[in-house]
PDB file of C-alpha atoms in Angstrom:
ATOM      1  CA  UNK A   1      85.295 -94.699 215.982  1.00 39.00           C
ATOM      2  CA  UNK A   2      82.606 -97.231 215.115  1.00 41.00           C
ATOM      3  CA  UNK A   3      82.737-100.455 217.106  1.00 44.00           C
ATOM      4  CA  UNK A   4      81.789-103.492 215.105  1.00 52.00           C
ATOM      5  CA  UNK A   5      80.374-106.650 216.617  1.00 60.00           C
ATOM      6  CA  UNK A   6      82.948-109.386 217.054  1.00 59.00           C
ATOM      7  CA  UNK A   7      83.036-111.994 214.291  1.00 66.00           C
ATOM      8  CA  UNK A   8      82.018-115.619 214.727  1.00 73.00           C
ATOM      9  CA  UNK A   9      84.157-116.882 217.658  1.00 76.00           C
ATOM     10  CA  UNK A  10      84.313-120.362 216.151  1.00 87.00           C
ATOM     11  CA  UNK A  11      86.128-119.048 213.091  1.00 94.00           C
ATOM     12  CA  UNK A  12      88.167-116.071 214.358  1.00 94.00           C
ATOM     13  CA  UNK A  13      90.525-116.115 217.350  1.00 92.00           C
ATOM     14  CA  UNK A  14      89.505-113.974 220.346  1.00 92.00           C
ATOM     15  CA  UNK A  15      92.686-111.902 220.004  1.00 92.00           C
ATOM     16  CA  UNK A  16      92.096-111.124 216.334  1.00 93.00           C
ATOM     17  CA  UNK A  17      88.402-110.443 216.970  1.00 92.00           C
ATOM     18  CA  UNK A  18      89.341-107.980 219.696  1.00 91.00           C
ATOM     19  CA  UNK A  19      91.673-106.098 217.356  1.00 91.00           C
ATOM     20  CA  UNK A  20      88.982-106.028 214.668  1.00 92.00           C
ATOM     21  CA  UNK A  21      86.388-104.477 216.984  1.00 91.00           C
ATOM     22  CA  UNK A  22      88.708-101.487 217.460  1.00 91.00           C
ATOM     23  CA  UNK A  23      88.894-100.750 213.735  1.00 92.00           C
ATOM     24  CA  UNK A  24      86.489 -98.962 211.435  1.00 92.00           C
ATOM     25  CA  UNK A  25      84.276-101.328 209.389  1.00 91.00           C
ATOM     26  CA  UNK A  26      85.688-100.018 206.090  1.00 93.00           C
ATOM     27  CA  UNK A  27      89.331-100.354 207.171  1.00 94.00           C
ATOM     28  CA  UNK A  28      91.177-103.050 205.268  1.00 95.00           C
ATOM     29  CA  UNK A  29      93.103-105.908 206.828  1.00 95.00           C
ATOM     30  CA  UNK A  30      95.091-108.824 205.460  1.00 96.00           C
ATOM     31  CA  UNK A  31      93.783-112.258 206.341  1.00 97.00           C
ATOM     32  CA  UNK A  32      94.295-115.878 205.443  1.00 97.00           C
ATOM     33  CA  UNK A  33      91.011-117.632 204.806  1.00 97.00           C
ATOM     34  CA  UNK A  34      90.928-121.370 205.433  1.00 96.00           C
ATOM     35  CA  UNK A  35      88.282-122.746 203.110  1.00 96.00           C
ATOM     36  CA  UNK A  36      86.029-125.708 203.843  1.00 93.00           C
ATOM     37  CA  UNK A  37      87.454-128.482 201.694  1.00 91.00           C
ATOM     38  CA  UNK A  38      86.519-132.063 201.042  1.00 79.00           C
ATOM     39  CA  UNK A  39      87.677-134.209 203.933  1.00 67.00           C
ATOM     40  CA  UNK A  40      90.572-136.182 202.537  1.00 55.00           C
ATOM     41  CA  UNK A  41      91.698-137.308 205.997  1.00 58.00           C
ATOM     42  CA  UNK A  42      90.371-140.870 205.600  1.00 54.00           C
ATOM     43  CA  UNK A  43      92.377-141.076 202.398  1.00 51.00           C
ATOM     44  CA  UNK A  44      95.589-140.110 204.165  1.00 55.00           C
ATOM     45  CA  UNK A  45      95.393-142.643 206.997  1.00 60.00           C
ATOM     46  CA  UNK A  46      97.005-145.323 204.890  1.00 69.00           C
ATOM     47  CA  UNK A  47     100.161-145.521 202.869  1.00 77.00           C
ATOM     48  CA  UNK A  48      99.449-144.198 199.405  1.00 78.00           C
ATOM     49  CA  UNK A  49     100.925-144.564 195.989  1.00 85.00           C
ATOM     50  CA  UNK A  50     102.053-141.509 194.083  1.00 87.00           C
ATOM     51  CA  UNK A  51      98.873-141.631 191.967  1.00 89.00           C
ATOM     52  CA  UNK A  52      96.684-141.798 195.078  1.00 85.00           C
ATOM     53  CA  UNK A  53      98.458-138.796 196.593  1.00 83.00           C
ATOM     54  CA  UNK A  54      98.036-136.845 193.369  1.00 87.00           C
ATOM     55  CA  UNK A  55      94.316-137.708 193.350  1.00 87.00           C
ATOM     56  CA  UNK A  56      93.955-136.393 196.931  1.00 84.00           C
ATOM     57  CA  UNK A  57      95.769-133.171 195.989  1.00 85.00           C
ATOM     58  CA  UNK A  58      93.494-132.652 192.988  1.00 89.00           C
ATOM     59  CA  UNK A  59      90.383-133.337 195.093  1.00 89.00           C
ATOM     60  CA  UNK A  60      91.465-130.796 197.722  1.00 89.00           C
ATOM     61  CA  UNK A  61      92.287-128.210 195.047  1.00 90.00           C
ATOM     62  CA  UNK A  62      88.936-128.709 193.325  1.00 92.00           C
ATOM     63  CA  UNK A  63      87.089-128.480 196.630  1.00 93.00           C
ATOM     64  CA  UNK A  64      88.980-125.302 197.603  1.00 94.00           C
ATOM     65  CA  UNK A  65      88.194-123.689 194.233  1.00 95.00           C
ATOM     66  CA  UNK A  66      84.496-124.479 194.727  1.00 95.00           C
ATOM     67  CA  UNK A  67      84.556-123.005 198.239  1.00 95.00           C
ATOM     68  CA  UNK A  68      86.312-119.901 196.894  1.00 95.00           C
ATOM     69  CA  UNK A  69      83.569-119.577 194.286  1.00 95.00           C
ATOM     70  CA  UNK A  70      81.045-119.505 197.132  1.00 95.00           C
ATOM     71  CA  UNK A  71      82.711-116.484 198.778  1.00 97.00           C
ATOM     72  CA  UNK A  72      83.620-114.433 195.679  1.00 96.00           C
ATOM     73  CA  UNK A  73      80.466-112.354 196.210  1.00 96.00           C
ATOM     74  CA  UNK A  74      81.498-111.542 199.776  1.00 97.00           C
ATOM     75  CA  UNK A  75      84.988-110.562 198.645  1.00 97.00           C
ATOM     76  CA  UNK A  76      83.581-108.264 195.943  1.00 97.00           C
ATOM     77  CA  UNK A  77      80.826-106.762 198.148  1.00 97.00           C
ATOM     78  CA  UNK A  78      83.344-105.807 200.842  1.00 97.00           C
ATOM     79  CA  UNK A  79      85.947-104.264 198.535  1.00 96.00           C
ATOM     80  CA  UNK A  80      88.285-107.219 198.923  1.00 96.00           C
ATOM     81  CA  UNK A  81      90.883-108.720 196.688  1.00 96.00           C
ATOM     82  CA  UNK A  82      92.700-112.005 196.582  1.00 95.00           C
ATOM     83  CA  UNK A  83      96.464-111.808 197.008  1.00 95.00           C
ATOM     84  CA  UNK A  84      96.953-115.004 194.997  1.00 95.00           C
ATOM     85  CA  UNK A  85      95.197-116.419 191.972  1.00 93.00           C
ATOM     86  CA  UNK A  86      94.170-119.749 193.514  1.00 94.00           C
ATOM     87  CA  UNK A  87      93.907-121.381 196.956  1.00 94.00           C
ATOM     88  CA  UNK A  88      96.993-123.313 198.052  1.00 92.00           C
ATOM     89  CA  UNK A  89      97.212-127.088 198.510  1.00 86.00           C
ATOM     90  CA  UNK A  90      95.893-126.763 202.059  1.00 88.00           C
ATOM     91  CA  UNK A  91      92.785-124.911 200.936  1.00 92.00           C
ATOM     92  CA  UNK A  92      93.764-121.450 202.148  1.00 94.00           C
ATOM     93  CA  UNK A  93      93.939-118.126 200.360  1.00 96.00           C
ATOM     94  CA  UNK A  94      95.297-114.743 201.467  1.00 97.00           C
ATOM     95  CA  UNK A  95      92.948-111.783 201.066  1.00 97.00           C
ATOM     96  CA  UNK A  96      92.869-108.075 201.672  1.00 96.00           C
ATOM     97  CA  UNK A  97      89.348-107.111 202.760  1.00 97.00           C
ATOM     98  CA  UNK A  98      87.459-104.704 204.984  1.00 96.00           C
ATOM     99  CA  UNK A  99      86.781-105.486 208.631  1.00 95.00           C
ATOM    100  CA  UNK A 100      83.085-105.842 207.803  1.00 95.00           C
ATOM    101  CA  UNK A 101      84.115-108.325 205.111  1.00 96.00           C
ATOM    102  CA  UNK A 102      86.007-110.419 207.679  1.00 96.00           C
ATOM    103  CA  UNK A 103      82.791-110.678 209.676  1.00 94.00           C
ATOM    104  CA  UNK A 104      80.849-111.723 206.570  1.00 96.00           C
ATOM    105  CA  UNK A 105      83.469-114.347 205.696  1.00 96.00           C
ATOM    106  CA  UNK A 106      83.307-115.747 209.221  1.00 95.00           C
ATOM    107  CA  UNK A 107      79.564-116.278 208.757  1.00 94.00           C
ATOM    108  CA  UNK A 108      79.982-118.193 205.495  1.00 95.00           C
ATOM    109  CA  UNK A 109      79.649-121.980 205.503  1.00 94.00           C
ATOM    110  CA  UNK A 110      82.374-122.090 202.827  1.00 95.00           C
ATOM    111  CA  UNK A 111      84.904-120.744 205.354  1.00 96.00           C
ATOM    112  CA  UNK A 112      86.517-122.892 208.032  1.00 95.00           C
ATOM    113  CA  UNK A 113      88.468-120.064 209.716  1.00 96.00           C
ATOM    114  CA  UNK A 114      89.813-116.550 209.183  1.00 97.00           C
ATOM    115  CA  UNK A 115      93.327-115.918 210.453  1.00 96.00           C
ATOM    116  CA  UNK A 116      95.131-112.618 210.785  1.00 94.00           C
ATOM    117  CA  UNK A 117      97.968-112.443 208.258  1.00 92.00           C
ATOM    118  CA  UNK A 118     100.993-111.574 210.400  1.00 83.00           C
ATOM    119  CA  UNK A 119     104.681-111.350 209.820  1.00 78.00           C
ATOM    120  CA  UNK A 120     106.680-114.067 211.525  1.00 75.00           C
ATOM    121  CA  UNK A 121     110.066-113.225 212.992  1.00 76.00           C
ATOM    122  CA  UNK A 122     112.684-115.613 214.360  1.00 81.00           C
ATOM    123  CA  UNK A 123     113.375-115.540 218.074  1.00 80.00           C
ATOM    124  CA  UNK A 124     116.738-113.956 218.710  1.00 76.00           C
ATOM    125  CA  UNK A 125     118.970-116.155 220.820  1.00 71.00           C
ATOM    126  CA  UNK A 126     121.516-114.741 223.223  1.00 65.00           C
TER     127      UNK A 126
END
């Protein structure tokens, strides 16, 4: 088994990074990539009209599409594929990519964070 260096700790959780280092570099994993998007926070601090909200949504979508364009080469070079056609309204996109590709994404300035795509199950109550 080939141990890969841990990805950027500022963009990948220590737990996920630990799991990645135990996989082969060419093994594929599912991740959610949070893209760097235009900071619309100052626009959301005040009450907005419907048109203002729509403008913020369009600005975030446009910014996310641009960020995605900046990482398309990484996705292609590491045998990745997008699991959706476009980033969502929060600027995230699910991908299937190699472990080495996760490390490359974590080094990109167009990426805010890389999160392990996990199933979520409800807590059973007794």
